[in-house]
Amino acid sequence: MARIDSNNEIRKRLSEYKPGCTRNIQGYWCRRVCLQLYGLSGHGKSSFINTCLCVVEDKEHEMVAFSFETEGPITLTRDDYKLGGLYITDNRGLNKLHPEEYLEMAAQFAHLRCHGDVEWENGLENTFETLRNRIDRCHTEIIVPVFVYSAKYDFTKRRPDEISPFIREACRITGIFPLIVLTHCKKINTDMVCEQFRELGASYIMSIENYTAKNPRRNAETDTKILDFLDVCMKKADQAIDIKQHENNNIEFFNEAMRQVKALVKDKLKEKDAKIQELQKEIKIDEGVYLIIQSERAKLKEEINSLKNHKEK
Ligand SMILES: Nc1nc2c(ncn2[C@@H]2O[C@H](COP(=O)(O)OP(=O)(O)O)[C@@H](O)[C@H]2O)c(=O)[nH]1
Ligand SMILES: [Mg+2]
């Protein structure tokens, strides 16, 4: 009974939540707190959103954010969902924890991505326009990074090294150490995975079994975990709002923006170099043909001259 009261208390706090309110610092710069989920594709990000939505709204499970059984990335758009006064965003899943995904992740955490289409605009002009339009976000939004990892996947020797930069970078950009959500935990002992994440520096790790189409029935344990998690998110966000009010967010924004532009320019230069090499090859071929024609012409000339001489004799 006490727990139900406490769950309803958290639901009420969530519905009334305004950035900064848990520290009595409302009216400050931040107008929006967004929990940004990230992690490998198929690890349960969309399902986690659906789980949070039905728990916060205290209703039956529904597939609001699309979730599929698949190997490839399915979430191609970044959509916001409201959890009371918080927002939660479903990002495109990472595929292989490759460096190019690392750059994309950094852009998302640095307020550089619009919602909707995930693809980075092509062309420098569009990129600059996007940056100009996004600058206001770094003054009005706090991002709480949430790393989602399925406990059914082995945390092999390589995994911590692969994941570590994604955790550290999200922390550096947002100022908040990512909260870890372990999914698929029903039949799995998560002690080892938790330990590995702790070694990477995580202090908040939650293990849950998402509500899904196959497992839609809500239970008190999962509901409580989700609400406790969201309670922690409100507190972490307000702590960051408090700290960041004295910081100049422009510098972080521009540093990240410049890093993105540099990467884009480097890519474009690579493309141009490849094209130049291709054209040079074609020119060489043309030069070869020209030399053959010249030599054939010279031979013909010689033959004509010798014929002429022969005739004159
Ligand atoms: N058993 C179980 N299945 C899950 C859990 N979370 C997600 N799934 C399933 O895993 C698949 C991929 O989940 P999805 O939420 O689309 O992953 P995303 O790519 O990270 O958004 C779907 O078939 C889900 O139903 C969980 O905690 N337990
Ligand atoms: Mg998804």
mmCIF file of C-alpha atoms and ligand atoms in Angstrom:
data_model
loop_
_atom_site.group_PDB
_atom_site.id
_atom_site.type_symbol
_atom_site.label_atom_id
_atom_site.label_comp_id
_atom_site.label_asym_id
_atom_site.label_seq_id
_atom_site.Cartn_x
_atom_site.Cartn_y
_atom_site.Cartn_z
ATOM 1 C CA MET A 1 0.000 0.000 0.000
ATOM 2 C CA ALA A 2 2.797 2.363 0.999
ATOM 3 C CA ARG A 3 4.493 1.692 -2.316
ATOM 4 C CA ILE A 4 1.332 2.412 -4.338
ATOM 5 C CA ASP A 5 1.051 5.754 -2.512
ATOM 6 C CA SER A 6 4.668 6.474 -3.223
ATOM 7 C CA ASN A 7 4.236 5.513 -6.914
ATOM 8 C CA ASN A 8 1.269 7.862 -7.201
ATOM 9 C CA GLU A 9 3.289 10.549 -5.486
ATOM 10 C CA ILE A 10 6.012 10.201 -8.148
ATOM 11 C CA ARG A 11 3.354 10.259 -10.908
ATOM 12 C CA LYS A 12 2.050 13.519 -9.456
ATOM 13 C CA ARG A 13 5.563 14.989 -9.260
ATOM 14 C CA LEU A 14 6.134 13.987 -12.870
ATOM 15 C CA SER A 15 2.903 15.554 -14.096
ATOM 16 C CA GLU A 16 3.701 18.795 -12.264
ATOM 17 C CA TYR A 17 7.407 18.765 -13.117
ATOM 18 C CA LYS A 18 8.954 21.979 -14.433
ATOM 19 C CA PRO A 19 12.732 22.114 -15.059
ATOM 20 C CA GLY A 20 14.486 23.083 -11.832
ATOM 21 C CA CYS A 21 11.473 22.577 -9.573
ATOM 22 C CA THR A 22 12.982 19.858 -7.347
ATOM 23 C CA ARG A 23 15.632 22.433 -6.309
ATOM 24 C CA ASN A 24 13.345 25.419 -6.237
ATOM 25 C CA ILE A 25 15.213 27.009 -9.097
ATOM 26 C CA GLN A 26 12.348 27.501 -11.522
ATOM 27 C CA GLY A 27 12.351 30.394 -13.898
ATOM 28 C CA TYR A 28 15.957 29.705 -14.829
ATOM 29 C CA TRP A 29 17.278 29.240 -18.329
ATOM 30 C CA CYS A 30 16.104 25.635 -18.874
ATOM 31 C CA ARG A 31 12.660 25.156 -20.377
ATOM 32 C CA ARG A 32 12.835 21.499 -21.323
ATOM 33 C CA VAL A 33 14.345 18.295 -19.936
ATOM 34 C CA CYS A 34 14.776 15.484 -22.414
ATOM 35 C CA LEU A 35 15.821 11.921 -21.584
ATOM 36 C CA GLN A 36 17.780 10.796 -24.599
ATOM 37 C CA LEU A 37 17.976 7.045 -25.054
ATOM 38 C CA TYR A 38 20.880 5.576 -26.958
ATOM 39 C CA GLY A 39 22.467 2.176 -27.416
ATOM 40 C CA LEU A 40 22.691 -0.638 -29.915
ATOM 41 C CA SER A 41 19.762 -1.468 -32.196
ATOM 42 C CA GLY A 42 17.392 -4.089 -30.865
ATOM 43 C CA HIS A 43 18.402 -3.585 -27.231
ATOM 44 C CA GLY A 44 14.965 -2.301 -26.207
ATOM 45 C CA LYS A 45 14.975 1.520 -26.484
ATOM 46 C CA SER A 46 11.573 1.825 -28.163
ATOM 47 C CA SER A 47 10.133 -0.814 -25.831
ATOM 48 C CA PHE A 48 11.500 1.121 -22.862
ATOM 49 C CA ILE A 49 9.629 4.227 -24.032
ATOM 50 C CA ASN A 50 6.415 2.225 -24.362
ATOM 51 C CA THR A 51 7.017 0.809 -20.884
ATOM 52 C CA CYS A 52 7.549 4.285 -19.391
ATOM 53 C CA LEU A 53 4.475 5.689 -21.167
ATOM 54 C CA CYS A 54 2.044 3.091 -19.833
ATOM 55 C CA VAL A 55 3.479 3.257 -16.303
ATOM 56 C CA VAL A 56 3.406 7.058 -16.072
ATOM 57 C CA GLU A 57 -0.070 7.258 -17.556
ATOM 58 C CA ASP A 58 -1.128 4.230 -15.459
ATOM 59 C CA LYS A 59 -2.813 2.497 -18.392
ATOM 60 C CA GLU A 60 -2.509 -0.691 -20.461
ATOM 61 C CA HIS A 61 0.621 -1.301 -22.510
ATOM 62 C CA GLU A 62 0.435 0.103 -26.032
ATOM 63 C CA MET A 63 2.902 0.146 -28.907
ATOM 64 C CA VAL A 64 3.383 3.894 -29.270
ATOM 65 C CA ALA A 65 7.085 3.977 -30.164
ATOM 66 C CA PHE A 66 7.702 1.353 -32.845
ATOM 67 C CA SER A 67 9.524 -1.732 -31.679
ATOM 68 C CA PHE A 68 10.566 -4.636 -33.907
ATOM 69 C CA GLU A 69 12.426 -7.920 -33.855
ATOM 70 C CA THR A 70 15.241 -7.015 -36.258
ATOM 71 C CA GLU A 71 18.968 -6.990 -36.814
ATOM 72 C CA GLY A 72 19.200 -3.556 -38.459
ATOM 73 C CA PRO A 73 18.376 -0.082 -37.213
ATOM 74 C CA ILE A 74 14.631 0.488 -37.236
ATOM 75 C CA THR A 75 14.226 3.805 -35.486
ATOM 76 C CA LEU A 76 15.032 6.184 -38.323
ATOM 77 C CA THR A 77 13.458 9.263 -36.803
ATOM 78 C CA ARG A 78 13.929 10.997 -33.498
ATOM 79 C CA ASP A 79 10.555 11.344 -31.891
ATOM 80 C CA ASP A 80 9.717 12.978 -28.594
ATOM 81 C CA TYR A 81 7.232 11.497 -26.160
ATOM 82 C CA LYS A 82 5.920 13.254 -23.089
ATOM 83 C CA LEU A 83 6.237 11.701 -19.635
ATOM 84 C CA GLY A 84 4.459 14.297 -17.537
ATOM 85 C CA GLY A 85 6.749 17.318 -17.587
ATOM 86 C CA LEU A 86 9.688 15.350 -19.020
ATOM 87 C CA TYR A 87 10.376 14.403 -22.625
ATOM 88 C CA ILE A 88 11.879 11.119 -23.776
ATOM 89 C CA THR A 89 13.492 10.676 -27.203
ATOM 90 C CA ASP A 90 13.943 7.548 -29.249
ATOM 91 C CA ASN A 91 17.186 7.835 -31.185
ATOM 92 C CA ARG A 92 18.336 5.816 -34.140
ATOM 93 C CA GLY A 93 20.124 2.783 -32.752
ATOM 94 C CA LEU A 94 23.878 2.412 -33.012
ATOM 95 C CA ASN A 95 24.890 -0.500 -35.174
ATOM 96 C CA LYS A 96 28.437 -1.465 -34.452
ATOM 97 C CA LEU A 97 29.755 1.205 -32.084
ATOM 98 C CA HIS A 98 31.909 2.507 -34.963
ATOM 99 C CA PRO A 99 33.650 5.917 -34.895
ATOM 100 C CA GLU A 100 31.237 7.432 -37.442
ATOM 101 C CA GLU A 101 28.345 6.553 -35.130
ATOM 102 C CA TYR A 102 30.313 8.168 -32.345
ATOM 103 C CA LEU A 103 30.201 11.487 -34.185
ATOM 104 C CA GLU A 104 26.471 11.167 -34.802
ATOM 105 C CA MET A 105 25.866 10.393 -31.142
ATOM 106 C CA ALA A 106 27.905 13.440 -30.113
ATOM 107 C CA ALA A 107 25.814 15.637 -32.413
ATOM 108 C CA GLN A 108 22.590 14.362 -30.868
ATOM 109 C CA PHE A 109 23.782 15.087 -27.349
ATOM 110 C CA ALA A 110 25.066 18.534 -28.284
ATOM 111 C CA HIS A 111 21.557 19.691 -29.382
ATOM 112 C CA LEU A 112 22.758 19.627 -33.000
ATOM 113 C CA ARG A 113 20.081 17.350 -34.327
ATOM 114 C CA CYS A 114 16.525 18.291 -35.169
ATOM 115 C CA HIS A 115 13.714 15.949 -34.357
ATOM 116 C CA GLY A 116 12.195 13.917 -37.142
ATOM 117 C CA ASP A 117 14.640 12.710 -39.784
ATOM 118 C CA VAL A 118 17.891 11.385 -38.284
ATOM 119 C CA GLU A 119 20.026 11.816 -41.389
ATOM 120 C CA TRP A 120 22.573 14.619 -41.124
ATOM 121 C CA GLU A 121 21.739 17.250 -43.736
ATOM 122 C CA ASN A 122 23.988 17.036 -46.736
ATOM 123 C CA GLY A 123 25.916 20.060 -47.856
ATOM 124 C CA LEU A 124 27.701 22.706 -45.870
ATOM 125 C CA GLU A 125 25.091 25.394 -46.444
ATOM 126 C CA ASN A 126 22.345 23.250 -44.921
ATOM 127 C CA THR A 127 24.620 22.284 -42.067
ATOM 128 C CA PHE A 128 25.338 25.903 -41.146
ATOM 129 C CA GLU A 129 21.638 26.705 -41.346
ATOM 130 C CA THR A 130 20.842 23.799 -38.999
ATOM 131 C CA LEU A 131 23.494 24.964 -36.531
ATOM 132 C CA ARG A 132 22.098 28.488 -36.582
ATOM 133 C CA ASN A 133 18.624 27.165 -35.873
ATOM 134 C CA ARG A 134 19.784 24.881 -33.075
ATOM 135 C CA ILE A 135 21.789 27.365 -31.022
ATOM 136 C CA ASP A 136 18.788 28.374 -28.925
ATOM 137 C CA ARG A 137 18.462 24.751 -27.766
ATOM 138 C CA CYS A 138 21.696 24.833 -25.779
ATOM 139 C CA HIS A 139 20.191 27.701 -23.764
ATOM 140 C CA THR A 140 16.849 26.078 -23.098
ATOM 141 C CA GLU A 141 17.252 22.296 -22.926
ATOM 142 C CA ILE A 142 18.942 19.788 -20.623
ATOM 143 C CA ILE A 143 19.645 16.343 -22.019
ATOM 144 C CA VAL A 144 19.795 13.381 -19.651
ATOM 145 C CA PRO A 145 21.670 10.561 -21.430
ATOM 146 C CA VAL A 146 20.285 7.065 -20.892
ATOM 147 C CA PHE A 147 22.291 4.122 -22.230
ATOM 148 C CA VAL A 148 20.093 1.088 -22.942
ATOM 149 C CA TYR A 149 21.792 -2.316 -23.013
ATOM 150 C CA SER A 150 20.216 -5.754 -23.299
ATOM 151 C CA ALA A 151 21.531 -8.073 -20.581
ATOM 152 C CA LYS A 152 21.052 -11.056 -22.884
ATOM 153 C CA TYR A 153 24.140 -9.988 -24.825
ATOM 154 C CA ASP A 154 27.461 -11.010 -23.417
ATOM 155 C CA PHE A 155 29.639 -8.289 -22.067
ATOM 156 C CA THR A 156 32.672 -9.822 -23.723
ATOM 157 C CA LYS A 157 36.226 -8.575 -23.289
ATOM 158 C CA ARG A 158 35.929 -6.131 -26.197
ATOM 159 C CA ARG A 159 32.535 -4.695 -25.261
ATOM 160 C CA PRO A 160 33.575 -2.434 -22.358
ATOM 161 C CA ASP A 161 36.297 -0.887 -24.544
ATOM 162 C CA GLU A 162 33.800 -0.315 -27.366
ATOM 163 C CA ILE A 163 31.141 1.140 -25.086
ATOM 164 C CA SER A 164 33.430 3.242 -22.925
ATOM 165 C CA PRO A 165 33.929 6.155 -25.412
ATOM 166 C CA PHE A 166 30.165 6.334 -25.971
ATOM 167 C CA ILE A 167 29.610 6.660 -22.233
ATOM 168 C CA ARG A 168 32.428 9.128 -21.580
ATOM 169 C CA GLU A 169 31.548 11.371 -24.520
ATOM 170 C CA ALA A 170 27.862 11.577 -23.571
ATOM 171 C CA CYS A 171 28.957 12.540 -20.064
ATOM 172 C CA ARG A 172 31.401 15.179 -21.311
ATOM 173 C CA ILE A 173 28.827 16.835 -23.566
ATOM 174 C CA THR A 174 25.772 16.740 -21.316
ATOM 175 C CA GLY A 175 27.522 17.058 -17.933
ATOM 176 C CA ILE A 176 25.513 14.063 -16.695
ATOM 177 C CA PHE A 177 26.914 10.536 -16.420
ATOM 178 C CA PRO A 178 24.590 8.312 -18.494
ATOM 179 C CA LEU A 179 22.033 6.350 -16.514
ATOM 180 C CA ILE A 180 22.232 2.674 -17.467
ATOM 181 C CA VAL A 181 19.075 0.709 -18.248
ATOM 182 C CA LEU A 182 19.558 -3.039 -18.615
ATOM 183 C CA THR A 183 16.687 -4.712 -20.494
ATOM 184 C CA HIS A 184 15.733 -8.395 -21.052
ATOM 185 C CA CYS A 185 16.515 -9.090 -17.394
ATOM 186 C CA LYS A 186 13.753 -11.564 -16.506
ATOM 187 C CA LYS A 187 15.761 -14.766 -16.583
ATOM 188 C CA ILE A 188 19.249 -13.347 -16.455
ATOM 189 C CA ASN A 189 21.609 -12.741 -13.576
ATOM 190 C CA THR A 190 22.849 -9.232 -14.256
ATOM 191 C CA ASP A 191 25.551 -9.074 -11.551
ATOM 192 C CA MET A 192 28.426 -9.389 -14.038
ATOM 193 C CA VAL A 193 27.055 -6.805 -16.501
ATOM 194 C CA CYS A 194 26.304 -4.391 -13.633
ATOM 195 C CA GLU A 195 29.834 -4.815 -12.355
ATOM 196 C CA GLN A 196 31.273 -4.047 -15.810
ATOM 197 C CA PHE A 197 29.179 -0.880 -16.100
ATOM 198 C CA ARG A 198 30.242 0.149 -12.594
ATOM 199 C CA GLU A 199 33.845 -0.278 -13.685
ATOM 200 C CA LEU A 200 33.102 2.111 -16.556
ATOM 201 C CA GLY A 201 32.008 4.632 -13.903
ATOM 202 C CA ALA A 202 28.228 4.151 -13.802
ATOM 203 C CA SER A 203 26.573 4.828 -10.478
ATOM 204 C CA TYR A 204 22.946 4.350 -11.558
ATOM 205 C CA ILE A 205 22.065 1.014 -13.157
ATOM 206 C CA MET A 206 18.514 -0.321 -13.443
ATOM 207 C CA SER A 207 17.657 -3.873 -14.554
ATOM 208 C CA ILE A 208 14.187 -4.409 -15.973
ATOM 209 C CA GLU A 209 12.038 -6.566 -18.206
ATOM 210 C CA ASN A 210 10.272 -4.201 -20.619
ATOM 211 C CA TYR A 211 6.577 -4.498 -21.258
ATOM 212 C CA THR A 212 6.255 -5.645 -24.864
ATOM 213 C CA ALA A 213 3.570 -7.000 -27.220
ATOM 214 C CA LYS A 214 4.464 -10.490 -25.947
ATOM 215 C CA ASN A 215 4.613 -9.405 -22.302
ATOM 216 C CA PRO A 216 2.065 -6.585 -21.960
ATOM 217 C CA ARG A 217 0.767 -7.253 -18.408
ATOM 218 C CA ARG A 218 1.960 -4.658 -15.949
ATOM 219 C CA ASN A 219 3.360 -5.681 -12.573
ATOM 220 C CA ALA A 220 4.143 -3.749 -9.400
ATOM 221 C CA GLU A 221 7.898 -4.464 -9.491
ATOM 222 C CA THR A 222 8.477 -3.039 -12.973
ATOM 223 C CA ASP A 223 6.128 -0.080 -12.378
ATOM 224 C CA THR A 224 8.041 0.834 -9.235
ATOM 225 C CA LYS A 225 11.425 0.552 -10.947
ATOM 226 C CA ILE A 226 10.300 2.795 -13.816
ATOM 227 C CA LEU A 227 8.895 5.460 -11.502
ATOM 228 C CA ASP A 228 12.022 5.403 -9.306
ATOM 229 C CA PHE A 229 14.103 5.775 -12.457
ATOM 230 C CA LEU A 230 12.103 8.810 -13.604
ATOM 231 C CA ASP A 231 12.364 10.295 -10.121
ATOM 232 C CA VAL A 232 16.161 10.015 -10.375
ATOM 233 C CA CYS A 233 16.034 11.604 -13.856
ATOM 234 C CA MET A 234 14.188 14.678 -12.530
ATOM 235 C CA LYS A 235 16.781 15.072 -9.752
ATOM 236 C CA LYS A 236 19.784 14.580 -12.078
ATOM 237 C CA ALA A 237 18.361 17.093 -14.555
ATOM 238 C CA ASP A 238 17.755 19.711 -11.856
ATOM 239 C CA GLN A 239 21.246 19.202 -10.464
ATOM 240 C CA ALA A 240 22.643 19.861 -13.968
ATOM 241 C CA ILE A 241 20.382 22.915 -14.396
ATOM 242 C CA ASP A 242 21.736 24.273 -11.121
ATOM 243 C CA ILE A 243 25.369 23.714 -12.147
ATOM 244 C CA LYS A 244 24.991 24.920 -15.743
ATOM 245 C CA GLN A 245 23.360 28.211 -14.851
ATOM 246 C CA HIS A 246 26.871 29.556 -14.207
ATOM 247 C CA GLU A 247 28.404 28.109 -17.357
ATOM 248 C CA ASN A 248 28.639 29.463 -20.842
ATOM 249 C CA ASN A 249 26.865 26.819 -22.901
ATOM 250 C CA ASN A 250 27.761 28.596 -26.149
ATOM 251 C CA ILE A 251 31.352 27.396 -25.970
ATOM 252 C CA GLU A 252 30.402 23.727 -25.694
ATOM 253 C CA PHE A 253 27.857 24.126 -28.488
ATOM 254 C CA PHE A 254 30.324 25.786 -30.856
ATOM 255 C CA ASN A 255 33.124 23.343 -30.077
ATOM 256 C CA GLU A 256 30.878 20.435 -30.954
ATOM 257 C CA ALA A 257 29.445 22.249 -33.977
ATOM 258 C CA MET A 258 32.949 22.928 -35.294
ATOM 259 C CA ARG A 259 33.940 19.307 -34.783
ATOM 260 C CA GLN A 260 30.933 18.260 -36.858
ATOM 261 C CA VAL A 261 31.711 20.792 -39.610
ATOM 262 C CA LYS A 262 35.365 19.717 -39.698
ATOM 263 C CA ALA A 263 34.326 16.076 -40.110
ATOM 264 C CA LEU A 264 31.935 17.055 -42.893
ATOM 265 C CA VAL A 265 34.574 19.113 -44.709
ATOM 266 C CA LYS A 266 37.069 16.239 -44.359
ATOM 267 C CA ASP A 267 34.504 13.888 -45.908
ATOM 268 C CA LYS A 268 33.838 16.280 -48.778
ATOM 269 C CA LEU A 269 37.579 16.692 -49.421
ATOM 270 C CA LYS A 270 37.983 12.908 -49.487
ATOM 271 C CA GLU A 271 35.173 12.685 -52.056
ATOM 272 C CA LYS A 272 36.788 15.435 -54.163
ATOM 273 C CA ASP A 273 40.214 13.730 -53.979
ATOM 274 C CA ALA A 274 38.690 10.473 -55.196
ATOM 275 C CA LYS A 275 37.043 12.330 -58.095
ATOM 276 C CA ILE A 276 40.313 14.085 -59.005
ATOM 277 C CA GLN A 277 42.124 10.741 -59.084
ATOM 278 C CA GLU A 278 39.416 9.282 -61.309
ATOM 279 C CA LEU A 279 39.663 12.235 -63.716
ATOM 280 C CA GLN A 280 43.459 12.005 -63.720
ATOM 281 C CA LYS A 281 43.187 8.360 -64.705
ATOM 282 C CA GLU A 282 40.842 9.303 -67.563
ATOM 283 C CA ILE A 283 43.237 12.053 -68.688
ATOM 284 C CA LYS A 284 46.108 9.543 -68.693
ATOM 285 C CA ILE A 285 44.061 7.216 -70.863
ATOM 286 C CA ASP A 286 43.242 10.113 -73.183
ATOM 287 C CA GLU A 287 46.932 11.065 -73.308
ATOM 288 C CA GLY A 288 47.822 7.482 -74.239
ATOM 289 C CA VAL A 289 45.276 7.461 -77.059
ATOM 290 C CA TYR A 290 46.586 10.858 -78.256
ATOM 291 C CA LEU A 291 50.170 9.554 -78.369
ATOM 292 C CA ILE A 292 49.092 6.468 -80.340
ATOM 293 C CA ILE A 293 47.204 8.648 -82.819
ATOM 294 C CA GLN A 294 50.234 10.943 -83.176
ATOM 295 C CA SER A 295 52.571 8.056 -83.818
ATOM 296 C CA GLU A 296 50.123 6.491 -86.334
ATOM 297 C CA ARG A 297 49.851 9.866 -88.064
ATOM 298 C CA ALA A 298 53.642 10.161 -88.244
ATOM 299 C CA LYS A 299 53.875 6.659 -89.685
ATOM 300 C CA LEU A 300 51.188 7.458 -92.283
ATOM 301 C CA LYS A 301 52.963 10.686 -93.201
ATOM 302 C CA GLU A 302 56.188 8.767 -93.688
ATOM 303 C CA GLU A 303 54.441 6.193 -95.858
ATOM 304 C CA ILE A 304 52.805 8.909 -97.981
ATOM 305 C CA ASN A 305 56.134 10.687 -98.400
ATOM 306 C CA SER A 306 57.901 7.505 -99.393
ATOM 307 C CA LEU A 307 55.091 6.745 -101.898
ATOM 308 C CA LYS A 308 55.401 10.288 -103.287
ATOM 309 C CA ASN A 309 59.188 9.906 -103.646
ATOM 310 C CA HIS A 310 58.703 6.549 -105.324
ATOM 311 C CA LYS A 311 56.247 8.066 -107.803
ATOM 312 C CA GLU A 312 58.520 11.001 -108.633
ATOM 313 C CA LYS A 313 61.382 8.638 -109.382
HETATM 314 N N1 LIG B 1 12.000 -10.335 -23.481
HETATM 315 C C1 LIG B 1 12.218 -9.032 -23.712
HETATM 316 N N2 LIG B 1 12.108 -8.565 -24.954
HETATM 317 C C2 LIG B 1 12.345 -7.229 -25.145
HETATM 318 C C3 LIG B 1 12.690 -6.355 -24.084
HETATM 319 N N3 LIG B 1 12.868 -5.121 -24.593
HETATM 320 C C4 LIG B 1 12.631 -5.210 -25.913
HETATM 321 N N4 LIG B 1 12.335 -6.468 -26.266
HETATM 322 C C5 LIG B 1 12.085 -6.991 -27.616
HETATM 323 O O1 LIG B 1 13.307 -6.808 -28.353
HETATM 324 C C6 LIG B 1 13.028 -6.407 -29.687
HETATM 325 C C7 LIG B 1 13.728 -5.074 -29.999
HETATM 326 O O2 LIG B 1 13.260 -4.077 -29.131
HETATM 327 P P1 LIG B 1 13.175 -2.525 -29.555
HETATM 328 O O3 LIG B 1 12.509 -1.827 -28.415
HETATM 329 O O4 LIG B 1 12.569 -2.347 -30.903
HETATM 330 O O5 LIG B 1 14.723 -2.165 -29.627
HETATM 331 P P2 LIG B 1 15.424 -0.791 -30.155
HETATM 332 O O6 LIG B 1 15.949 -1.087 -31.515
HETATM 333 O O7 LIG B 1 16.536 -0.549 -29.186
HETATM 334 O O8 LIG B 1 14.394 0.293 -30.138
HETATM 335 C C8 LIG B 1 11.498 -6.325 -29.793
HETATM 336 O O9 LIG B 1 11.039 -7.545 -30.331
HETATM 337 C C9 LIG B 1 11.021 -6.186 -28.361
HETATM 338 O O10 LIG B 1 9.730 -6.732 -28.155
HETATM 339 C C10 LIG B 1 12.791 -6.912 -22.745
HETATM 340 O O11 LIG B 1 13.117 -6.246 -21.762
HETATM 341 N N5 LIG B 1 12.548 -8.267 -22.637
HETATM 342 MG MG MG B 2 13.845 1.658 -31.660
#
